[in-house]
Coordinates of C-alpha atoms in Angstrom, one line a residue:
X1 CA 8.7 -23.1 -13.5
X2 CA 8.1 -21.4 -10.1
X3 CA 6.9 -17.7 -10.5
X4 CA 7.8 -14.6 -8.2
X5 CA 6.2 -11.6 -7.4
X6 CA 6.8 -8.5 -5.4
X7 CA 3.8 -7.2 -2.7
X8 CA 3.8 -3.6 -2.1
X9 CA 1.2 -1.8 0.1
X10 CA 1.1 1.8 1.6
X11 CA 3.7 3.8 0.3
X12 CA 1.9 6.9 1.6
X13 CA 3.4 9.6 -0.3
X14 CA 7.0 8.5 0.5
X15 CA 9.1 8.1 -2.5
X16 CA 12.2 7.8 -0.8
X17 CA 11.3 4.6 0.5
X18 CA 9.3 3.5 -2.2
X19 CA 12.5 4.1 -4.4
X20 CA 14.6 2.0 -1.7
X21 CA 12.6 -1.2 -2.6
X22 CA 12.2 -0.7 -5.7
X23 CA 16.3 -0.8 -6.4
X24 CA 16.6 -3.9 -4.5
X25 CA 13.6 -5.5 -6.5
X26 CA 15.1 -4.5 -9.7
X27 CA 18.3 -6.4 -8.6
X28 CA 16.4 -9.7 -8.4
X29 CA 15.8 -10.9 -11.6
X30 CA 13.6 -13.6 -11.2
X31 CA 10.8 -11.2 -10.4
X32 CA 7.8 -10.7 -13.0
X33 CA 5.1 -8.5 -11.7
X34 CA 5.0 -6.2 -9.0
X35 CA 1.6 -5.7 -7.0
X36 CA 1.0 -2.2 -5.1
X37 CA -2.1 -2.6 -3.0
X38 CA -3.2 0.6 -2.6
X39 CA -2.6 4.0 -0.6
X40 CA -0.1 5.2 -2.6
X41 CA -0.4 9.0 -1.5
X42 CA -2.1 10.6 1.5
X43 CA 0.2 10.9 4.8
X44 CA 3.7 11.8 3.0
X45 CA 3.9 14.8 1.2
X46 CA 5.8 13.2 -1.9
X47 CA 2.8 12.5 -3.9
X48 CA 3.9 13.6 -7.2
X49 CA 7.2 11.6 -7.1
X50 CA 5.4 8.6 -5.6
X51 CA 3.1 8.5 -8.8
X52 CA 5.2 9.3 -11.0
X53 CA 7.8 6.5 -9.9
X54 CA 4.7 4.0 -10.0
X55 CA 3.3 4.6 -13.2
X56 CA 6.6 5.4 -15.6
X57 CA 6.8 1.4 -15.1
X58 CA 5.0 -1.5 -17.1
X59 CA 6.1 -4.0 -14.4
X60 CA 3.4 -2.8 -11.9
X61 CA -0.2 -3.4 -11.3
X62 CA -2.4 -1.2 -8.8
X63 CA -5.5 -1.6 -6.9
X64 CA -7.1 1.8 -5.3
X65 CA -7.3 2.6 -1.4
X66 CA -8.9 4.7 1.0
X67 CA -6.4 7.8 0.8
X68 CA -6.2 7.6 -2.9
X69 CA -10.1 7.4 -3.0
X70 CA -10.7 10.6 -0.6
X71 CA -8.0 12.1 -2.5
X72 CA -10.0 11.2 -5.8
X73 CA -13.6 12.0 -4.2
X74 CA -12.0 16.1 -3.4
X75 CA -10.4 16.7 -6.8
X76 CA -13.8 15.6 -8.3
X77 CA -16.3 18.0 -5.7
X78 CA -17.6 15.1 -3.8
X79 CA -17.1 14.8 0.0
X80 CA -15.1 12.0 0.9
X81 CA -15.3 9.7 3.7
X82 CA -12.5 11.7 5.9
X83 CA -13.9 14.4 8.2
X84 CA -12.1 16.9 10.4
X85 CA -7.9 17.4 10.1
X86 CA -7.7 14.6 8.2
X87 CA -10.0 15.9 5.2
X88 CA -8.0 19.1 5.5
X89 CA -4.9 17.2 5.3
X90 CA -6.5 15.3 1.8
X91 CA -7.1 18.6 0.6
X92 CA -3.5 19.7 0.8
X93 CA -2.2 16.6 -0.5
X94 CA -4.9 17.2 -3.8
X95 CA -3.9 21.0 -4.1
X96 CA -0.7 19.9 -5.0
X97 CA -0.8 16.9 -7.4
X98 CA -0.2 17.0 -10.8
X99 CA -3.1 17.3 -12.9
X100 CA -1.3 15.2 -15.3
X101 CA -1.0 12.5 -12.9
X102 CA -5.1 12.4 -11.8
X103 CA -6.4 10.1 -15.6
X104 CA -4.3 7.3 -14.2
X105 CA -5.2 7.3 -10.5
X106 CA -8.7 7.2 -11.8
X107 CA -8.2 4.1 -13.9
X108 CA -7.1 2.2 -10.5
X109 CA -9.7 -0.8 -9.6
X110 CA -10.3 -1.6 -5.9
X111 CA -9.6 -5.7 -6.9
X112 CA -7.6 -7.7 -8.9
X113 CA -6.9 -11.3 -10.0
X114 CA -4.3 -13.1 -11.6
X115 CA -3.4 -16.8 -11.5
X116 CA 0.6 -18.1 -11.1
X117 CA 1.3 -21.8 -11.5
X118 CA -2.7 -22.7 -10.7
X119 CA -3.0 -20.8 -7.8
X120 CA -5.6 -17.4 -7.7
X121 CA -4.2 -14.7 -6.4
X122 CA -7.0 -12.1 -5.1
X123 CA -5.4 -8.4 -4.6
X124 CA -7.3 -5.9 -2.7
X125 CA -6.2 -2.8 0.0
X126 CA -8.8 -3.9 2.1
X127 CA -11.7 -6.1 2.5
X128 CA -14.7 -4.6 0.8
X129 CA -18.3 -4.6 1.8
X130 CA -21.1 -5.5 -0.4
X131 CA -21.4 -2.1 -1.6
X132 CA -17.7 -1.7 -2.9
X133 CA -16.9 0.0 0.5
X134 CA -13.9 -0.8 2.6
X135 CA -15.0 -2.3 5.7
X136 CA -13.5 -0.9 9.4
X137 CA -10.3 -2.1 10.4
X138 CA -10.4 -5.1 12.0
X139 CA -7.9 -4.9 14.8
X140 CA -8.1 -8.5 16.1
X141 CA -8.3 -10.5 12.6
X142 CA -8.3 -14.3 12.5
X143 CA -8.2 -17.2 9.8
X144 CA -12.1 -17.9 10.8
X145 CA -13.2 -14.2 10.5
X146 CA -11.5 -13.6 7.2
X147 CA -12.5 -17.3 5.5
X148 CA -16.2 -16.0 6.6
X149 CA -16.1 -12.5 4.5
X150 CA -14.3 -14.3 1.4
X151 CA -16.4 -17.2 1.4
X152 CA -17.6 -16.1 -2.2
X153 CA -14.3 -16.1 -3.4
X154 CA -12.4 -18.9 -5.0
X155 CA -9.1 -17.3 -4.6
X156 CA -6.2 -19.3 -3.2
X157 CA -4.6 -16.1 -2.0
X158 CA -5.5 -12.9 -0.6
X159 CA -3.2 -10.0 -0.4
X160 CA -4.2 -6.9 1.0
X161 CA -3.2 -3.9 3.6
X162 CA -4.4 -0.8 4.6
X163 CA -3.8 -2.1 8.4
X164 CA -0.2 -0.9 8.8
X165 CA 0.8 -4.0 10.4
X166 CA 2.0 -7.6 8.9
X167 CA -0.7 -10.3 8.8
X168 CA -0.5 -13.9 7.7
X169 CA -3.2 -16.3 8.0
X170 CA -3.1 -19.8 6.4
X171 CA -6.6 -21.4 6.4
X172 CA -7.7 -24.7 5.1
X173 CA -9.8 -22.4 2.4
X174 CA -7.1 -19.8 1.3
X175 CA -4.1 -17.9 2.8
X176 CA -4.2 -14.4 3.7
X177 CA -1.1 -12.1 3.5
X178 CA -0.2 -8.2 4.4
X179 CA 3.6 -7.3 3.8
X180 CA 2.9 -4.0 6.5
X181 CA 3.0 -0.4 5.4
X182 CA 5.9 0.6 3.3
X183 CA 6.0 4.7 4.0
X184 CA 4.8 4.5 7.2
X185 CA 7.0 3.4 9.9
X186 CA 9.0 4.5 13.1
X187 CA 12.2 3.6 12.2
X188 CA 13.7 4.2 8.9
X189 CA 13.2 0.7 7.1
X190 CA 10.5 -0.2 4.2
X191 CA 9.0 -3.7 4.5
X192 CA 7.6 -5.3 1.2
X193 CA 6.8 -9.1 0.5
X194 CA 8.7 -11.1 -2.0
X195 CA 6.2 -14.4 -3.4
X196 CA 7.3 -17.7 -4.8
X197 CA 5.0 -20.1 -6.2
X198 CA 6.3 -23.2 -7.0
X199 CA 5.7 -25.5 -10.1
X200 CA 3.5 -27.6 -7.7
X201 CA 1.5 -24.9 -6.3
X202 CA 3.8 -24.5 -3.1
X203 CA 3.5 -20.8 -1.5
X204 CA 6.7 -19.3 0.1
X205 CA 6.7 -15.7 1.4
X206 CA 10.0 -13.5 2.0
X207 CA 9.1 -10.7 4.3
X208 CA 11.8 -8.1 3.3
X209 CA 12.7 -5.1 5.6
X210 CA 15.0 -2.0 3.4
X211 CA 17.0 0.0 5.4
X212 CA 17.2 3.6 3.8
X213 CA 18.2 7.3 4.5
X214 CA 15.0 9.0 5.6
X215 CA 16.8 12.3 6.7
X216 CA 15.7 14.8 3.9
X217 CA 12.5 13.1 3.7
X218 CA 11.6 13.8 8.0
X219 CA 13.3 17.1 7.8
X220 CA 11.0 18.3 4.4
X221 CA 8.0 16.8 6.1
X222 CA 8.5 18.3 9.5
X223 CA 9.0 22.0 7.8
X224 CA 5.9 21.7 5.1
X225 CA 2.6 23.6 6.5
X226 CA 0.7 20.6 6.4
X227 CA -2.5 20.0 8.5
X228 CA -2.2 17.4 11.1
X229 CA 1.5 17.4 10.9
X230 CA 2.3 17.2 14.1
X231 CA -0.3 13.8 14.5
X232 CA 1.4 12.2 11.6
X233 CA 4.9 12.8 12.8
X234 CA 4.0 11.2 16.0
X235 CA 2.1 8.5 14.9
X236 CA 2.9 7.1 11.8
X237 CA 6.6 7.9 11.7
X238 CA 7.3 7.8 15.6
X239 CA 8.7 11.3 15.6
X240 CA 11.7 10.4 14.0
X241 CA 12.1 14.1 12.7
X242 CA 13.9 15.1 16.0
X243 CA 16.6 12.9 15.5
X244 CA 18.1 15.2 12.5
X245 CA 17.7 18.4 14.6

């Protein structure tokens, strides 16, 4: 019987988005596990609601990134990895999320595995260096590069993100897959991956693109004092903000 999952990858703090795919997931049926690969808050200022969304299901598995560690490292006294605006802009997001909501962030690995119809899946937000670090975006990936730094694996599949953009390698070893960021584009759409693996093995992947109403969301972001705001608009949301004024 083939088996079908949903990929997920930086929501960024943006629930109304997150929600958005979430709807249209819960519409298809034939789904049985949802994968969320990590950055779930830093960048959008809906942290709470992203979290809370997340983790009031049992149909949803995690693995940590780079935001949610930093995020992690300031609520425990530790300096984290970001420097400059964008530490002061992990310390606002950490000022204001809910205490309750920290025990389960905490719990979230930086890998997992599961298996579907004899094929290993390997889920990660980024590739990881031999001391549990994530590694420095590679702008210019290839199927050679990435077969190289999983050699140790025996996955069949690796999903990750963290690089904003979609990515699909097939090698002879393994394929590689990243859906794109889900909170974090310039336009107001939310990509997410729909996976099929067949009775035999057979991979298919549905790149999905939800269209949703981002108003309140670029309007509430653009009036919130947070630091680097006016980076993040332009960068990871294309400004879109001036369009509802």
């Amino acid at each position: 019987m083939e088996k079908k999952i949903a990929i997920l990858t930086d929501i960024h703090g943006n629930n109304a988005a997150l929600t958005a795919v979430l709807d249209e997931i819960d519409h298809d049926l034939q789904v049985e596990h949802i994968y969320c690969l990590g950055d779930l808050v830093g960048i959008g200022h809906e942290t709470n609601e992203v979290l809370e969304t997340l983790f009031s299901r049992e149909d949803v598995s995690f693995v940590l990134g780079n935001h949610d560690e930093a995020i992690l490292d300031i609520l425990a006294g530790k300096e984290p990895e970001s420097k400059g605006p964008e530490r002061d802009h992990h310390k606002w997001i950490a000022s204001r999320l809910n205490e309750q909501l920290t025990a389960p962030l905490h719990q979230i690995p930086k890998q997992l595995e599961s298996n579907y119809n004899g094929k290993k899946f390997l889920f990660t937000h980024y590739h990881l260096n031999e001391e549990n670090e994530f590694m420095t975006v590679d702008y210019e990936p290839t199927a050679k590069k990435l077969d190289e730094h999983y050699s140790k694996t025996n996955a069949d599949v690796v999903c990750f993100g963290h690089h904003h953009v979609v990515h699909h390698f097939h090698s002879r070893q393994r394929l590689y897959f990243n859906p794109g960021a889900l909170g974090c584009q310039y336009k107001p759409i939310a990509p997410y991956a729909m996976l099929t693996v067949g009775e035999l093995g057979n991979i298919n992947i549905d790149l999905k693109e939800v269209p949703y109403n981002n108003k309140d969301y670029m309007l509430a972001y653009s009036r919130l004092p947070i630091p680097a705001k006016d980076f993040v608009l332009k960068n990871f949301y294309g400004n879109q903000h001036l369009n509802y004024l």
